């Protein structure tokens, strides 16, 4: 069946360090992937996306890597800041209108 | 401000009540979504409307009834809910182009529902 899962439910990092959040997906038909950030009391917010014809995409302090061979996504956050503390979701889009979300990873940034 | 507004932000209701959640998007998008977010569970897609027609109904119990009167407004009517329906209900919108998957979803802040 279709599923998107995260390897680590909670990640604790020191402020200033880099963070890596991982995600596995199962649907080979998915050709578009998005990372969302959800802060407490708020809805998910778009961070960065990547299409299946790419293996890397960079934003401001964030990089998404896509490995289609092993169906794996990762989100790298450089120089993690306290404001990065949130739950991060990956989502895959196997067909129109359908986003399948992973279970989420909580990122805790230690001062 | 994401351009998607949900009301109420918090709702407490009994199992015999009838209530509605409202969502309004100011982004000119052509698709709107209801998602359910429970503790420790992935975001679950409930309903999708594209151009005011329902295009996805993810095996949601009939006690949840969506309504999309126009492309900017989406409702979720609630009737005889169960305590396990307590969750955060998130509305989202996106611009879907022909022959293309949906783009980025813009989410509202959610309506926190508690069923007693």
PDB file of C-alpha atoms in Angstrom:
ATOM      1  CA  UNK A   1       0.000   0.000   0.000  1.00  0.00           C
ATOM      2  CA  UNK A   2       0.992   3.611  -0.064  1.00  0.00           C
ATOM      3  CA  UNK A   3       2.918   4.859   2.905  1.00  0.00           C
ATOM      4  CA  UNK A   4       5.380   7.512   3.873  1.00  0.00           C
ATOM      5  CA  UNK A   5       7.307   7.039   7.056  1.00  0.00           C
ATOM      6  CA  UNK A   6       9.968   8.776   9.088  1.00  0.00           C
ATOM      7  CA  UNK A   7      12.938   7.033  10.668  1.00  0.00           C
ATOM      8  CA  UNK A   8      13.251   9.193  13.814  1.00  0.00           C
ATOM      9  CA  UNK A   9      10.322  10.573  15.755  1.00  0.00           C
ATOM     10  CA  UNK A  10      12.444  13.093  17.715  1.00  0.00           C
ATOM     11  CA  UNK A  11      15.729  14.759  16.846  1.00  0.00           C
ATOM     12  CA  UNK A  12      17.629  16.888  19.349  1.00  0.00           C
ATOM     13  CA  UNK A  13      20.454  19.101  18.067  1.00  0.00           C
ATOM     14  CA  UNK A  14      22.686  21.808  19.463  1.00  0.00           C
ATOM     15  CA  UNK A  15      22.040  25.323  18.230  1.00  0.00           C
ATOM     16  CA  UNK A  16      24.392  26.039  15.370  1.00  0.00           C
ATOM     17  CA  UNK A  17      24.786  22.426  14.326  1.00  0.00           C
ATOM     18  CA  UNK A  18      23.354  20.982  11.136  1.00  0.00           C
ATOM     19  CA  UNK A  19      20.196  18.859  11.284  1.00  0.00           C
ATOM     20  CA  UNK A  20      19.249  15.983   9.039  1.00  0.00           C
ATOM     21  CA  UNK A  21      15.705  14.647   8.976  1.00  0.00           C
ATOM     22  CA  UNK A  22      15.025  11.494   7.001  1.00  0.00           C
ATOM     23  CA  UNK A  23      11.964  10.112   5.276  1.00  0.00           C
ATOM     24  CA  UNK A  24      11.177   6.924   3.368  1.00  0.00           C
ATOM     25  CA  UNK A  25       8.423   6.643   0.807  1.00  0.00           C
ATOM     26  CA  UNK A  26       6.974   3.604  -0.869  1.00  0.00           C
ATOM     27  CA  UNK A  27       5.152   4.721  -4.013  1.00  0.00           C
ATOM     28  CA  UNK A  28       7.400   4.570  -7.065  1.00  0.00           C
ATOM     29  CA  UNK A  29       4.847   6.615  -9.016  1.00  0.00           C
ATOM     30  CA  UNK A  30       5.399   9.665  -6.826  1.00  0.00           C
ATOM     31  CA  UNK A  31       7.167  12.362  -8.786  1.00  0.00           C
ATOM     32  CA  UNK A  32       6.857  15.312  -6.479  1.00  0.00           C
ATOM     33  CA  UNK A  33       7.844  15.654  -2.819  1.00  0.00           C
ATOM     34  CA  UNK A  34       7.417  18.423  -0.278  1.00  0.00           C
ATOM     35  CA  UNK A  35       8.780  19.116   3.181  1.00  0.00           C
ATOM     36  CA  UNK A  36       6.511  20.943   5.615  1.00  0.00           C
ATOM     37  CA  UNK A  37       7.249  22.501   8.995  1.00  0.00           C
ATOM     38  CA  UNK A  38       4.578  22.675  11.674  1.00  0.00           C
ATOM     39  CA  UNK A  39       5.064  24.851  14.725  1.00  0.00           C
ATOM     40  CA  UNK A  40       2.963  24.418  17.829  1.00  0.00           C
ATOM     41  CA  UNK A  41      -0.552  25.742  17.336  1.00  0.00           C
ATOM     42  CA  UNK A  42      -0.097  26.373  13.629  1.00  0.00           C
ATOM     43  CA  UNK A  43      -0.832  24.611  10.383  1.00  0.00           C
ATOM     44  CA  UNK A  44       1.948  23.045   8.290  1.00  0.00           C
ATOM     45  CA  UNK A  45       4.025  25.481   6.272  1.00  0.00           C
ATOM     46  CA  UNK A  46       5.855  24.740   3.043  1.00  0.00           C
ATOM     47  CA  UNK A  47       9.639  24.610   3.336  1.00  0.00           C
ATOM     48  CA  UNK A  48      10.962  23.176   0.102  1.00  0.00           C
ATOM     49  CA  UNK A  49       9.946  20.829  -2.678  1.00  0.00           C
ATOM     50  CA  UNK A  50      11.669  18.605  -5.198  1.00  0.00           C
ATOM     51  CA  UNK A  51      10.606  16.813  -8.350  1.00  0.00           C
ATOM     52  CA  UNK A  52      11.725  13.320  -9.227  1.00  0.00           C
ATOM     53  CA  UNK A  53      13.914  14.518 -12.098  1.00  0.00           C
ATOM     54  CA  UNK A  54      16.214  16.115  -9.519  1.00  0.00           C
ATOM     55  CA  UNK A  55      18.276  14.607  -6.723  1.00  0.00           C
ATOM     56  CA  UNK A  56      19.091  17.772  -4.820  1.00  0.00           C
ATOM     57  CA  UNK A  57      17.523  21.155  -4.290  1.00  0.00           C
ATOM     58  CA  UNK A  58      18.735  23.987  -2.108  1.00  0.00           C
ATOM     59  CA  UNK A  59      16.898  26.779  -0.397  1.00  0.00           C
ATOM     60  CA  UNK A  60      17.905  29.242   2.230  1.00  0.00           C
ATOM     61  CA  UNK A  61      19.673  27.124   4.902  1.00  0.00           C
ATOM     62  CA  UNK A  62      17.745  24.040   3.763  1.00  0.00           C
ATOM     63  CA  UNK A  63      18.605  21.321   1.291  1.00  0.00           C
ATOM     64  CA  UNK A  64      16.456  18.416   0.190  1.00  0.00           C
ATOM     65  CA  UNK A  65      18.035  15.266  -1.173  1.00  0.00           C
ATOM     66  CA  UNK A  66      16.110  12.643  -3.118  1.00  0.00           C
ATOM     67  CA  UNK A  67      17.362   9.114  -3.674  1.00  0.00           C
ATOM     68  CA  UNK A  68      14.886   7.377  -5.954  1.00  0.00           C
ATOM     69  CA  UNK A  69      16.807   4.121  -5.932  1.00  0.00           C
ATOM     70  CA  UNK A  70      16.080   3.532  -2.265  1.00  0.00           C
ATOM     71  CA  UNK A  71      12.990   5.781  -2.101  1.00  0.00           C
ATOM     72  CA  UNK A  72      14.510   8.099   0.468  1.00  0.00           C
ATOM     73  CA  UNK A  73      14.216  11.812   1.133  1.00  0.00           C
ATOM     74  CA  UNK A  74      16.173  13.922   3.540  1.00  0.00           C
ATOM     75  CA  UNK A  75      15.945  17.491   4.749  1.00  0.00           C
ATOM     76  CA  UNK A  76      19.134  19.174   5.841  1.00  0.00           C
ATOM     77  CA  UNK A  77      19.010  22.351   7.890  1.00  0.00           C
ATOM     78  CA  UNK A  78      22.256  24.259   8.184  1.00  0.00           C
ATOM     79  CA  UNK A  79      23.210  26.134  11.357  1.00  0.00           C
ATOM     80  CA  UNK A  80      20.045  25.107  13.188  1.00  0.00           C
ATOM     81  CA  UNK A  81      18.388  27.896  15.152  1.00  0.00           C
ATOM     82  CA  UNK A  82      15.875  27.847  18.033  1.00  0.00           C
ATOM     83  CA  UNK A  83      13.199  28.995  15.581  1.00  0.00           C
ATOM     84  CA  UNK A  84      13.684  25.753  13.667  1.00  0.00           C
ATOM     85  CA  UNK A  85      12.161  23.773  16.551  1.00  0.00           C
ATOM     86  CA  UNK A  86       9.008  22.221  15.121  1.00  0.00           C
ATOM     87  CA  UNK A  87       7.610  19.030  13.658  1.00  0.00           C
ATOM     88  CA  UNK A  88       8.761  18.323  10.120  1.00  0.00           C
ATOM     89  CA  UNK A  89       6.694  16.287   7.662  1.00  0.00           C
ATOM     90  CA  UNK A  90       7.625  14.901   4.317  1.00  0.00           C
ATOM     91  CA  UNK A  91       4.863  14.423   1.777  1.00  0.00           C
ATOM     92  CA  UNK A  92       4.760  12.545  -1.499  1.00  0.00           C
ATOM     93  CA  UNK A  93       2.367  13.200  -4.338  1.00  0.00           C
ATOM     94  CA  UNK A  94       1.605  10.017  -6.320  1.00  0.00           C
ATOM     95  CA  UNK A  95      -1.342  11.503  -8.181  1.00  0.00           C
ATOM     96  CA  UNK A  96      -3.345  14.653  -8.588  1.00  0.00           C
ATOM     97  CA  UNK A  97      -4.914  16.006  -5.413  1.00  0.00           C
ATOM     98  CA  UNK A  98      -3.298  13.403  -3.199  1.00  0.00           C
ATOM     99  CA  UNK A  99      -0.556  14.312  -0.748  1.00  0.00           C
ATOM    100  CA  UNK A 100       0.519  11.458   1.511  1.00  0.00           C
ATOM    101  CA  UNK A 101       2.195  12.710   4.657  1.00  0.00           C
ATOM    102  CA  UNK A 102       4.696  10.953   6.853  1.00  0.00           C
ATOM    103  CA  UNK A 103       4.216  10.703  10.601  1.00  0.00           C
ATOM    104  CA  UNK A 104       6.517  13.616  11.344  1.00  0.00           C
ATOM    105  CA  UNK A 105       9.810  14.220  13.168  1.00  0.00           C
ATOM    106  CA  UNK A 106      10.033  16.607  16.077  1.00  0.00           C
ATOM    107  CA  UNK A 107      13.156  18.748  15.959  1.00  0.00           C
ATOM    108  CA  UNK A 108      14.344  20.145  19.296  1.00  0.00           C
ATOM    109  CA  UNK A 109      17.098  22.744  19.266  1.00  0.00           C
ATOM    110  CA  UNK A 110      19.178  22.973  22.433  1.00  0.00           C
ATOM    111  CA  UNK A 111      20.549  26.443  23.274  1.00  0.00           C
TER     112      UNK A 111
ATOM    113  CA  UNK B   1      -0.920  34.721   7.445  1.00  0.00           C
ATOM    114  CA  UNK B   2      -1.158  31.920   4.893  1.00  0.00           C
ATOM    115  CA  UNK B   3      -4.223  33.155   3.027  1.00  0.00           C
ATOM    116  CA  UNK B   4      -6.331  30.300   4.415  1.00  0.00           C
ATOM    117  CA  UNK B   5      -8.575  31.169   7.349  1.00  0.00           C
ATOM    118  CA  UNK B   6     -10.336  28.620   9.518  1.00  0.00           C
ATOM    119  CA  UNK B   7     -13.058  29.198  12.082  1.00  0.00           C
ATOM    120  CA  UNK B   8     -13.589  28.418  14.840  1.00  0.00           C
ATOM    121  CA  UNK B   9     -10.077  27.788  16.098  1.00  0.00           C
ATOM    122  CA  UNK B  10     -11.418  25.728  18.987  1.00  0.00           C
ATOM    123  CA  UNK B  11     -14.674  23.805  19.278  1.00  0.00           C
ATOM    124  CA  UNK B  12     -16.037  21.615  22.052  1.00  0.00           C
ATOM    125  CA  UNK B  13     -19.156  19.642  21.282  1.00  0.00           C
ATOM    126  CA  UNK B  14     -21.233  16.808  22.647  1.00  0.00           C
ATOM    127  CA  UNK B  15     -21.875  13.659  20.696  1.00  0.00           C
ATOM    128  CA  UNK B  16     -25.421  14.714  19.815  1.00  0.00           C
ATOM    129  CA  UNK B  17     -24.544  18.231  18.666  1.00  0.00           C
ATOM    130  CA  UNK B  18     -24.447  19.512  15.116  1.00  0.00           C
ATOM    131  CA  UNK B  19     -21.706  21.982  14.312  1.00  0.00           C
ATOM    132  CA  UNK B  20     -19.748  23.176  11.295  1.00  0.00           C
ATOM    133  CA  UNK B  21     -16.167  24.122  10.589  1.00  0.00           C
ATOM    134  CA  UNK B  22     -15.528  26.867   8.070  1.00  0.00           C
ATOM    135  CA  UNK B  23     -12.589  27.524   5.786  1.00  0.00           C
ATOM    136  CA  UNK B  24     -11.982  30.457   3.456  1.00  0.00           C
ATOM    137  CA  UNK B  25      -9.077  30.899   1.080  1.00  0.00           C
ATOM    138  CA  UNK B  26      -7.992  34.239  -0.362  1.00  0.00           C
ATOM    139  CA  UNK B  27      -5.422  32.879  -2.793  1.00  0.00           C
ATOM    140  CA  UNK B  28      -7.533  32.302  -5.893  1.00  0.00           C
ATOM    141  CA  UNK B  29      -6.836  28.567  -5.780  1.00  0.00           C
ATOM    142  CA  UNK B  30      -9.040  26.005  -7.493  1.00  0.00           C
ATOM    143  CA  UNK B  31      -8.768  23.116  -5.036  1.00  0.00           C
ATOM    144  CA  UNK B  32      -9.547  22.851  -1.327  1.00  0.00           C
ATOM    145  CA  UNK B  33      -8.886  20.064   1.147  1.00  0.00           C
ATOM    146  CA  UNK B  34      -9.843  18.819   4.593  1.00  0.00           C
ATOM    147  CA  UNK B  35      -7.198  16.958   6.570  1.00  0.00           C
ATOM    148  CA  UNK B  36      -7.466  15.390  10.015  1.00  0.00           C
ATOM    149  CA  UNK B  37      -4.474  15.503  12.361  1.00  0.00           C
ATOM    150  CA  UNK B  38      -4.550  13.268  15.440  1.00  0.00           C
ATOM    151  CA  UNK B  39      -1.842  12.881  18.040  1.00  0.00           C
ATOM    152  CA  UNK B  40       0.952  10.617  16.849  1.00  0.00           C
ATOM    153  CA  UNK B  41      -0.696   9.947  13.476  1.00  0.00           C
ATOM    154  CA  UNK B  42       0.121  11.215  10.019  1.00  0.00           C
ATOM    155  CA  UNK B  43      -2.040  13.872   8.459  1.00  0.00           C
ATOM    156  CA  UNK B  44      -5.036  12.066   6.980  1.00  0.00           C
ATOM    157  CA  UNK B  45      -6.682  13.341   3.838  1.00  0.00           C
ATOM    158  CA  UNK B  46     -10.458  13.465   4.240  1.00  0.00           C
ATOM    159  CA  UNK B  47     -11.922  15.327   1.275  1.00  0.00           C
ATOM    160  CA  UNK B  48     -10.769  17.199  -1.796  1.00  0.00           C
ATOM    161  CA  UNK B  49     -12.779  19.627  -3.854  1.00  0.00           C
ATOM    162  CA  UNK B  50     -11.612  20.849  -7.240  1.00  0.00           C
ATOM    163  CA  UNK B  51     -13.624  23.577  -8.945  1.00  0.00           C
ATOM    164  CA  UNK B  52     -16.329  22.960  -6.330  1.00  0.00           C
ATOM    165  CA  UNK B  53     -16.689  19.278  -7.216  1.00  0.00           C
ATOM    166  CA  UNK B  54     -15.664  16.579  -4.785  1.00  0.00           C
ATOM    167  CA  UNK B  55     -12.824  14.598  -6.329  1.00  0.00           C
ATOM    168  CA  UNK B  56     -11.640  12.634  -3.332  1.00  0.00           C
ATOM    169  CA  UNK B  57     -13.470  11.083  -0.430  1.00  0.00           C
ATOM    170  CA  UNK B  58     -11.097   9.048   1.637  1.00  0.00           C
ATOM    171  CA  UNK B  59     -13.509   6.588   3.263  1.00  0.00           C
ATOM    172  CA  UNK B  60     -14.618   9.159   5.772  1.00  0.00           C
ATOM    173  CA  UNK B  61     -17.622   8.279   7.999  1.00  0.00           C
ATOM    174  CA  UNK B  62     -20.888   9.924   7.013  1.00  0.00           C
ATOM    175  CA  UNK B  63     -20.995  11.856  10.279  1.00  0.00           C
ATOM    176  CA  UNK B  64     -18.575  14.207   8.484  1.00  0.00           C
ATOM    177  CA  UNK B  65     -20.234  16.037   5.612  1.00  0.00           C
ATOM    178  CA  UNK B  66     -18.287  18.496   3.464  1.00  0.00           C
ATOM    179  CA  UNK B  67     -19.744  21.353   1.476  1.00  0.00           C
ATOM    180  CA  UNK B  68     -18.051  23.597  -1.074  1.00  0.00           C
ATOM    181  CA  UNK B  69     -20.425  26.360  -2.193  1.00  0.00           C
ATOM    182  CA  UNK B  70     -17.736  28.151  -4.228  1.00  0.00           C
ATOM    183  CA  UNK B  71     -14.026  27.957  -4.895  1.00  0.00           C
ATOM    184  CA  UNK B  72     -13.171  30.149  -1.902  1.00  0.00           C
ATOM    185  CA  UNK B  73     -15.216  28.471   0.812  1.00  0.00           C
ATOM    186  CA  UNK B  74     -15.246  25.007   2.304  1.00  0.00           C
ATOM    187  CA  UNK B  75     -17.295  23.681   5.194  1.00  0.00           C
ATOM    188  CA  UNK B  76     -17.168  20.517   7.247  1.00  0.00           C
ATOM    189  CA  UNK B  77     -20.505  19.730   8.852  1.00  0.00           C
ATOM    190  CA  UNK B  78     -20.296  17.594  11.973  1.00  0.00           C
ATOM    191  CA  UNK B  79     -23.105  15.442  13.352  1.00  0.00           C
ATOM    192  CA  UNK B  80     -23.202  12.755  16.070  1.00  0.00           C
ATOM    193  CA  UNK B  81     -19.437  12.602  16.386  1.00  0.00           C
ATOM    194  CA  UNK B  82     -17.535  10.220  18.619  1.00  0.00           C
ATOM    195  CA  UNK B  83     -14.827  11.086  21.174  1.00  0.00           C
ATOM    196  CA  UNK B  84     -12.233   9.512  18.861  1.00  0.00           C
ATOM    197  CA  UNK B  85     -13.060  12.212  16.315  1.00  0.00           C
ATOM    198  CA  UNK B  86     -11.342  14.736  18.577  1.00  0.00           C
ATOM    199  CA  UNK B  87      -8.452  16.090  16.530  1.00  0.00           C
ATOM    200  CA  UNK B  88      -7.084  19.105  14.711  1.00  0.00           C
ATOM    201  CA  UNK B  89      -8.921  19.607  11.423  1.00  0.00           C
ATOM    202  CA  UNK B  90      -6.841  21.379   8.833  1.00  0.00           C
ATOM    203  CA  UNK B  91      -8.076  23.048   5.701  1.00  0.00           C
ATOM    204  CA  UNK B  92      -5.768  23.633   2.764  1.00  0.00           C
ATOM    205  CA  UNK B  93      -5.924  25.005  -0.753  1.00  0.00           C
ATOM    206  CA  UNK B  94      -3.801  24.657  -3.854  1.00  0.00           C
ATOM    207  CA  UNK B  95      -3.717  25.539  -7.521  1.00  0.00           C
ATOM    208  CA  UNK B  96      -4.000  22.399  -9.610  1.00  0.00           C
ATOM    209  CA  UNK B  97      -3.067  22.662 -13.267  1.00  0.00           C
ATOM    210  CA  UNK B  98      -4.363  20.358 -15.957  1.00  0.00           C
ATOM    211  CA  UNK B  99      -2.244  17.253 -16.442  1.00  0.00           C
ATOM    212  CA  UNK B 100      -0.151  18.084 -13.437  1.00  0.00           C
ATOM    213  CA  UNK B 101      -0.107  17.001  -9.872  1.00  0.00           C
ATOM    214  CA  UNK B 102      -1.179  19.379  -7.224  1.00  0.00           C
ATOM    215  CA  UNK B 103       1.333  21.994  -6.264  1.00  0.00           C
ATOM    216  CA  UNK B 104       2.098  23.239  -2.831  1.00  0.00           C
ATOM    217  CA  UNK B 105      -0.736  23.103  -0.319  1.00  0.00           C
ATOM    218  CA  UNK B 106      -1.343  26.184   1.768  1.00  0.00           C
ATOM    219  CA  UNK B 107      -2.752  25.271   5.169  1.00  0.00           C
ATOM    220  CA  UNK B 108      -4.909  27.153   7.595  1.00  0.00           C
ATOM    221  CA  UNK B 109      -4.149  27.206  11.328  1.00  0.00           C
ATOM    222  CA  UNK B 110      -6.642  24.418  11.987  1.00  0.00           C
ATOM    223  CA  UNK B 111      -9.741  23.948  14.104  1.00  0.00           C
ATOM    224  CA  UNK B 112      -9.113  22.039  17.316  1.00  0.00           C
ATOM    225  CA  UNK B 113     -12.167  19.846  17.910  1.00  0.00           C
ATOM    226  CA  UNK B 114     -12.958  18.142  21.201  1.00  0.00           C
ATOM    227  CA  UNK B 115     -15.888  15.720  21.338  1.00  0.00           C
ATOM    228  CA  UNK B 116     -17.158  14.980  24.832  1.00  0.00           C
TER     229      UNK B 116
END
